[in-house]
XYZ file of C-alpha atoms in Angstrom:
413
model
C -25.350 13.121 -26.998
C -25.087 9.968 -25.811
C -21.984 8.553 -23.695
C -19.678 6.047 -24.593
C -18.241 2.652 -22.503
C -14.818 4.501 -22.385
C -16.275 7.824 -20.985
C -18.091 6.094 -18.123
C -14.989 3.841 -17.373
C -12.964 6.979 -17.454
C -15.513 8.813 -14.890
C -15.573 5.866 -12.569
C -11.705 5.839 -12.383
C -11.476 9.237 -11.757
C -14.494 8.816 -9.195
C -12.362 6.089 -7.509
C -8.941 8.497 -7.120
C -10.741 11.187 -6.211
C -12.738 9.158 -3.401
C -9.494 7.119 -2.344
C -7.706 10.976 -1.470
C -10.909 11.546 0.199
C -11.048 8.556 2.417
C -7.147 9.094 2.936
C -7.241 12.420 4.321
C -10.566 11.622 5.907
C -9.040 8.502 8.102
C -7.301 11.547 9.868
C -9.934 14.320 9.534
C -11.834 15.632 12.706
C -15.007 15.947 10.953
C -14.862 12.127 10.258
C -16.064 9.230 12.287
C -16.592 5.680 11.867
C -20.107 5.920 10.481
C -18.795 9.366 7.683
C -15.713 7.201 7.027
C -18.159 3.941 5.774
C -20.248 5.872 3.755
C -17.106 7.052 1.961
C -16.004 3.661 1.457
C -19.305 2.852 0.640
C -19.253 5.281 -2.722
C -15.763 4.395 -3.140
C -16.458 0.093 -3.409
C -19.527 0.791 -5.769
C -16.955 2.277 -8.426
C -14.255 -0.318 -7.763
C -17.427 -2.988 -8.739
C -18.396 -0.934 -11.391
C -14.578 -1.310 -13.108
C -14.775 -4.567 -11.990
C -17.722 -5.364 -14.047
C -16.411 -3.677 -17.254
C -14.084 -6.103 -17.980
C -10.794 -5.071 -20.513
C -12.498 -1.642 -21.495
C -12.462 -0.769 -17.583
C -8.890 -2.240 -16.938
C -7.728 -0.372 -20.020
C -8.834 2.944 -18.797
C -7.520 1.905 -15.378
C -4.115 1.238 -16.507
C -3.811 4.447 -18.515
C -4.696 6.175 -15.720
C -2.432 4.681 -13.468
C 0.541 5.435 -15.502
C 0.289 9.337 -15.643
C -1.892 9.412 -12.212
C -0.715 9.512 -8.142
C -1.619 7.335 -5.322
C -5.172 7.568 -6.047
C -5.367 6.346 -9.368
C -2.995 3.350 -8.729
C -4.930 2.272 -6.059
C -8.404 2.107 -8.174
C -6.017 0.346 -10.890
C -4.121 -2.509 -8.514
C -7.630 -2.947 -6.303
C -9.052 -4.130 -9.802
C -6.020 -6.069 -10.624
C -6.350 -7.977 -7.579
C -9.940 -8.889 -8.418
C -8.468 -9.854 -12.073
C -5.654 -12.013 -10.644
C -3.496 -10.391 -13.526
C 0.102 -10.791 -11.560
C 2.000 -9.159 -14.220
C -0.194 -5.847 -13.895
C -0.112 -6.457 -9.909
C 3.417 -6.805 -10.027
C 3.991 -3.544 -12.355
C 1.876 -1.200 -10.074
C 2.971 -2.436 -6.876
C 6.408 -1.165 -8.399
C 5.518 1.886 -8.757
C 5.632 2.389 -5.286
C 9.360 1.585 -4.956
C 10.781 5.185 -5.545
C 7.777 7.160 -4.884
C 6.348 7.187 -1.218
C 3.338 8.638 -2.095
C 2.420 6.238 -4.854
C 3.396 3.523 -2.027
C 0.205 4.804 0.362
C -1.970 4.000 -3.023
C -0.227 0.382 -3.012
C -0.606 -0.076 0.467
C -4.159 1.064 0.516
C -4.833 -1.602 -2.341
C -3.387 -4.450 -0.474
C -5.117 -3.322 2.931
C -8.641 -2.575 0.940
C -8.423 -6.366 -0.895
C -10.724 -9.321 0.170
C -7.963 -11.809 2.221
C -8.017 -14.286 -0.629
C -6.853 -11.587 -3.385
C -3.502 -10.968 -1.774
C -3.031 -14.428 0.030
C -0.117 -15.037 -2.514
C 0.519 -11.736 -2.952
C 2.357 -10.181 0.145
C 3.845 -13.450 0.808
C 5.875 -12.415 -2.343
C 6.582 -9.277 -1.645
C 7.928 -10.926 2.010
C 10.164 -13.488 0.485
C 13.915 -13.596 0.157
C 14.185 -12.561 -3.653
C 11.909 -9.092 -3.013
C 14.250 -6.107 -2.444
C 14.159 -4.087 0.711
C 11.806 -1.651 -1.233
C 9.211 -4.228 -2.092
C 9.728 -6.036 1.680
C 8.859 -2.391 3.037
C 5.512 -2.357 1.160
C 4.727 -6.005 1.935
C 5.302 -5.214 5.796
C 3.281 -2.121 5.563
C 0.424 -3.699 4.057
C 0.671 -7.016 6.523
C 0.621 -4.272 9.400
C -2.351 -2.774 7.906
C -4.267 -5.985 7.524
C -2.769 -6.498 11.088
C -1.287 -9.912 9.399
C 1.543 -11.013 11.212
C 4.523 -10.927 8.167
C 6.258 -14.106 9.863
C 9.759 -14.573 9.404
C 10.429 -11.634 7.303
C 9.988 -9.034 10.074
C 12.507 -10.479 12.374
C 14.881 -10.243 9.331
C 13.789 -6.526 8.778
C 14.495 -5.285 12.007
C 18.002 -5.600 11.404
C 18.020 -4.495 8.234
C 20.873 -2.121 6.887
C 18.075 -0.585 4.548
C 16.968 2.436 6.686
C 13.093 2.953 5.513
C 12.832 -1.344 6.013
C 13.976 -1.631 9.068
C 11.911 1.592 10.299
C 8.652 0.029 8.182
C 9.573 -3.518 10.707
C 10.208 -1.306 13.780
C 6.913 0.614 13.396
C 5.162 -2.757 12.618
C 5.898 -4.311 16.342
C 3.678 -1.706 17.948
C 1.254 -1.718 15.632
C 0.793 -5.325 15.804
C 1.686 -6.169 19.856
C 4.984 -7.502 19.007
C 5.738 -8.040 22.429
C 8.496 -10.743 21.490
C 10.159 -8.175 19.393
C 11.055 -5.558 22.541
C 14.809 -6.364 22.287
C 14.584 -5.442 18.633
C 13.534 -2.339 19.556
C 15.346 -1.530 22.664
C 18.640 -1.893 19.951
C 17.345 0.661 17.916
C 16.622 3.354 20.341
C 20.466 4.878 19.656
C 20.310 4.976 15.956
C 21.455 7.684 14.365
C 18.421 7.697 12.246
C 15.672 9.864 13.108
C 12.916 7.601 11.840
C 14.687 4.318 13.005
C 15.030 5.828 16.215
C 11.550 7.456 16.359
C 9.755 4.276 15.608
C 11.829 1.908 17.756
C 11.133 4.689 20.829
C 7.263 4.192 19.390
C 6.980 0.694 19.309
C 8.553 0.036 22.759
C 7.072 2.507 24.817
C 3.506 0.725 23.667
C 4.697 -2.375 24.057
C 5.854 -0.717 27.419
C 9.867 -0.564 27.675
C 10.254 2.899 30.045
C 13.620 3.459 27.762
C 11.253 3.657 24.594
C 9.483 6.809 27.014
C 12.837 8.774 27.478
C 13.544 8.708 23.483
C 10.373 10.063 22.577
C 10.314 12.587 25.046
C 13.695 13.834 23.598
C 12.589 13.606 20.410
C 9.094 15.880 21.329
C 11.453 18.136 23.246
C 13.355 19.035 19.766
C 10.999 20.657 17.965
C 11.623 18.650 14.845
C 9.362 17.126 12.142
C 8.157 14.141 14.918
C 7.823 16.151 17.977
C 4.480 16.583 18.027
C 3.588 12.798 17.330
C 5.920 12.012 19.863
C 4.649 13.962 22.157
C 0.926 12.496 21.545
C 2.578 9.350 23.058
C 4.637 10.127 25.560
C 2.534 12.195 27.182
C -0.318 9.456 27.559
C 2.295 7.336 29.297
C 3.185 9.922 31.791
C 0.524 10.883 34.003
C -0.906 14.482 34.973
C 1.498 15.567 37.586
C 4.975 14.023 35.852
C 3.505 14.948 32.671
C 2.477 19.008 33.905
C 6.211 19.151 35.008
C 7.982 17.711 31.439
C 5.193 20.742 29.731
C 6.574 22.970 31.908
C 10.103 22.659 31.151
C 9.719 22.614 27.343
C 9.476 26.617 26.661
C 7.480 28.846 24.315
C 10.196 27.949 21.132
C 7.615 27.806 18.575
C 8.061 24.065 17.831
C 8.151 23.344 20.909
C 4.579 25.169 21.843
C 2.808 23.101 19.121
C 4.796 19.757 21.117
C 3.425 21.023 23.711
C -0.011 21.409 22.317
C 0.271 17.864 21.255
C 1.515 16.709 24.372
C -1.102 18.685 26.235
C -4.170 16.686 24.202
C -2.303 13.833 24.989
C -2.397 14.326 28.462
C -6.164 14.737 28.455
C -5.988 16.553 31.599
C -8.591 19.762 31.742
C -6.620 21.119 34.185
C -4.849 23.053 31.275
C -7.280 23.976 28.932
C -7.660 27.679 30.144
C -3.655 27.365 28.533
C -5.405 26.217 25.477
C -7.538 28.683 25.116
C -5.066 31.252 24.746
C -3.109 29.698 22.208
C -6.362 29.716 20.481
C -5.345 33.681 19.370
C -2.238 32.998 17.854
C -2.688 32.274 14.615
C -0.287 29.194 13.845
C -1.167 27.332 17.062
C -4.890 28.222 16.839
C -6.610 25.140 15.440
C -4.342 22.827 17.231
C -5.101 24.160 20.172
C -8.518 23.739 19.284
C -7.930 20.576 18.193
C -6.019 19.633 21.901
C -9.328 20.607 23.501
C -11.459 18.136 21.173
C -9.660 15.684 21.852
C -9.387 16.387 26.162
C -13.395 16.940 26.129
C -15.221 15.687 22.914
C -16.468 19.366 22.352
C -17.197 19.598 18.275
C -16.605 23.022 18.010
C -18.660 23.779 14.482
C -22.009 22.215 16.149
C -21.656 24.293 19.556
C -21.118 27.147 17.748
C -17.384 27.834 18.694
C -15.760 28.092 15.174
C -14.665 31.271 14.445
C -12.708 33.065 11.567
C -9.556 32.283 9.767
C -6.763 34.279 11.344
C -3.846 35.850 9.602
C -0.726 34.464 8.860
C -1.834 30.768 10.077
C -0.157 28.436 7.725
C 1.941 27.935 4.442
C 0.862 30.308 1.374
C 0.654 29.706 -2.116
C 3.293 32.577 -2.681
C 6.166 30.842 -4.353
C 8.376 33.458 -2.826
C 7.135 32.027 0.500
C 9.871 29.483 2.179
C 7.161 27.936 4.157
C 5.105 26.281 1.139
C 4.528 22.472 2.698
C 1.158 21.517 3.437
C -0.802 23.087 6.202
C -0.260 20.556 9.295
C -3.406 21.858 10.491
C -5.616 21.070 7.276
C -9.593 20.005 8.146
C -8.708 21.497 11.705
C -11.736 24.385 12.316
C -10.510 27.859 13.509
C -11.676 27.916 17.078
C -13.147 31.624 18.123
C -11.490 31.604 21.775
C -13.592 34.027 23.576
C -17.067 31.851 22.589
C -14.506 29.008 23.858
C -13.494 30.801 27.013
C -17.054 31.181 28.056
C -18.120 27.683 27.124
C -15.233 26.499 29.484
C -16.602 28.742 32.125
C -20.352 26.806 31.704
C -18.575 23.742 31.190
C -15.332 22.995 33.635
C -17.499 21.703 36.574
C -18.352 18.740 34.391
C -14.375 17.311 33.976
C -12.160 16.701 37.212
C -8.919 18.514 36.968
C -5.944 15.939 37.186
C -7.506 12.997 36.103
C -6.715 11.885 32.399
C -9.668 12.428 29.853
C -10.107 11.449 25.983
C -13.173 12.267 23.977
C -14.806 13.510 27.403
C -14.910 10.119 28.648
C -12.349 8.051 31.327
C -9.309 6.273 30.158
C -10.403 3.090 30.322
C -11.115 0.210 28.324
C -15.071 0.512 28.254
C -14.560 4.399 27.184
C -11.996 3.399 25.008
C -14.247 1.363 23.014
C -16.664 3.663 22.996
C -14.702 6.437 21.205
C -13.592 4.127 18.311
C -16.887 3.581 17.887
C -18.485 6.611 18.465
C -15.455 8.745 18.387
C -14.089 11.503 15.261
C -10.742 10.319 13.370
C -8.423 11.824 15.424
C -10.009 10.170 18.785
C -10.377 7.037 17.569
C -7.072 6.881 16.702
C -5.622 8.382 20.180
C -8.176 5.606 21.499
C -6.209 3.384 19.883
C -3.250 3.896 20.913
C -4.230 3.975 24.700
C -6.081 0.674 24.377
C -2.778 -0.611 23.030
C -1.101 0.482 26.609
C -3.618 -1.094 28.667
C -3.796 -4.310 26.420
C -0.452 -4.543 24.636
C -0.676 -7.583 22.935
C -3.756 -6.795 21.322
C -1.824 -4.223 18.981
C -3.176 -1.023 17.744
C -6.857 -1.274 16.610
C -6.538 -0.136 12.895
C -9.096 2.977 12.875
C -7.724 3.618 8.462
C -9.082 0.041 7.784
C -12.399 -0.536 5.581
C -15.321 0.969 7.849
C -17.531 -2.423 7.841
C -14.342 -4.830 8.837
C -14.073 -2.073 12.003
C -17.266 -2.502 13.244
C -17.140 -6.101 12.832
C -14.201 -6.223 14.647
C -15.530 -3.452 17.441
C -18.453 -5.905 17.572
C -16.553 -8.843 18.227
């Protein structure tokens, strides 16, 4: 039975969702690196070409798709209305993102993902005065992700009464080294908005205000939803000693152990991973833990040999009698086995100097920085990035989600 045009421009579109989810969770996925996360874009760009080369019968399936579909399918269907230059279709999917966050990261993606000259009128629209603080959000996420500077429209958004915009502008400064935007920040630390506050205390403590510090080690102290990402800052900023004594005043509250795992890979100090290593038998701090000691010495636990099994009662079920039925946090993470761990540490302690700082087994500084984004897994690179941004603050935080080939051109530059 043969196959017809519409079937294979139906397979390709579902190709190209399925691969975008891939690549999304994947940007954030220990088992990824630079080199895995190219070869996914890789498979992912020969599907956009092949909808770009099947003219209306491939845009047709693309649009149906994108109208019952999520994030993944709008991406696949904006990416080829970018290469189409159809502005009404742009404009239509890029409002689907307005009340649905997770459509946005598909819209976002497809603006970030774009060659520069598809969206060089695009985002400026979405910056200008007539776009609505929904469609400003989006335009500042996706100039932060292109690490575009969005001009005058992110001073304007960092006063914004719209919460999410003026969050979106806040967490834009850090990302791209913002440095003249500090005050902006600094006014935002005592908002009564978590995520205004969050990202203002984000921003300033990389672009180095001491006041950004204290927020986000209030905020990791809670034991709320950003605890443990604030605590993968603030910790870095600290130091072993000051940052052993904040760990040791946070307690065993159980959001405030998996802060303190956070805060603990952070740190990088190996001083604490025999800690680590017991949290690696209880079952909901197990692969964090495991994930904490990763990130401290560069260990890949599945190719030494140091996964182990699932344990019981780790994460969210699937019972819908269950309250806890989120996502698991700790999703691509590998179940560490700690007593194959605990003996590995015993070979291997000698070789990492308690009290001083460590990340991906190498030094904090910039030469090993650079080496773990390029050599690095997901998670590293990314923690590599943000330390880079301390030492070099202007330089902003190297983008470790962007298209694998404009990395290493940049990471060769």
């Amino acid at each position: 039975m043969s196959i017809t045009e519409e079937e294979v421009f139906a397979q390709a579109v579902d190709n190209a969702g399925f691969l975008w989810s891939q690549r999304d969770g994947a940007a954030r996925d220990p088992r990824y690196d630079l080199k895995a996360l190219a070869e996914v874009d890789g498979r992912l760009a020969a599907q956009l070409d092949l909808l770009e080369r099947g003219g209306r019968a491939a845009w047709d399936g693309c649009a149906a798709a994108a109208e019952e579909g999520g994030a993944g399918e709008v991406f696949a269907a904006l990416s080829l209305a970018l290469t189409r230059r159809d502005q009404g279709a742009i404009a239509a999917l890029v409002a689907r993102g307005i009340d649905a966050p997770d459509v946005a990261r598909g819209v976002v993606s497809a603006l970030g993902w774009a060659a520069p000259e598809l969206v060089k009128d695009v985002l400026p629209a979405l910056l200008g005065a007539k776009a609505g603080p929904a469609l400003r959000t989006i335009g500042i996420a996706a100039s932060a992700v292109r690490r575009r500077d969005p001009g005058p429209a992110l001073k304007e958004a960092l006063s914004a009464e719209d919460a999410r915009l003026r969050a979106r502008a806040l967490k834009a400064l850090g990302e791209l080294g913002y440095v003249e935007g500090i005050d902006d920040a600094r006014r935002a630390l005592s908002s009564e908005v978590e995520a205004v506050r969050f990202w203002a205390a984000w921003s300033a403590a990389l672009l180095g205000d001491e006041r950004g510090m204290d927020v986000l080690l209030e905020i990791a102290a809670s034991g709320g939803a950003l605890a443990q990402r604030a605590a993968g800052v603030a910790l870095r900023r600290l130091g072993p000693h000051a940052g052993a004594r904040w760990l040791r005043g946070l307690g065993e509250s159980p959001g405030a152990a998996r802060a303190a795992i956070a805060g603990v890979g952070a740190l990088g100090d190996p001083a604490h991973v025999p800690w680590l290593v017991e949290r690696m038998s209880v079952p909901r701090l197990a692969r964090l833990a495991g994930g904490a000691l990763s990130l401290i010495t560069g260990v890949e636990l599945v190719r030494e040999e140091l996964e182990g099994p699932a344990l019981d009662e780790a994460g969210p079920s699937d019972d819908p009698e269950d309250e806890d039925v989120g996502p698991d946090p700790d999703d691509g993470l590998p179940w560490p086995d700690a007593a194959a761990v605990g003996r590995w540490w015993a070979r291997r302690q000698g070789d990492f100097a308690a009290g001083k700082r460590h990340l991906w087994g190498r030094g904090v500084d910039l030469e090993g920085l650079n080496e773990v984004l390029r050599r690095g897994s997901q998670p590293a690179r990314a923690a590599a990035a943000i330390e880079r941004c301390f030492l070099r603050p202007r330089l902003g935080v190297f983008e470790v989600r962007a298209r694998g080939e404009a990395q290493r051109a940049e990471l060769r530059g």
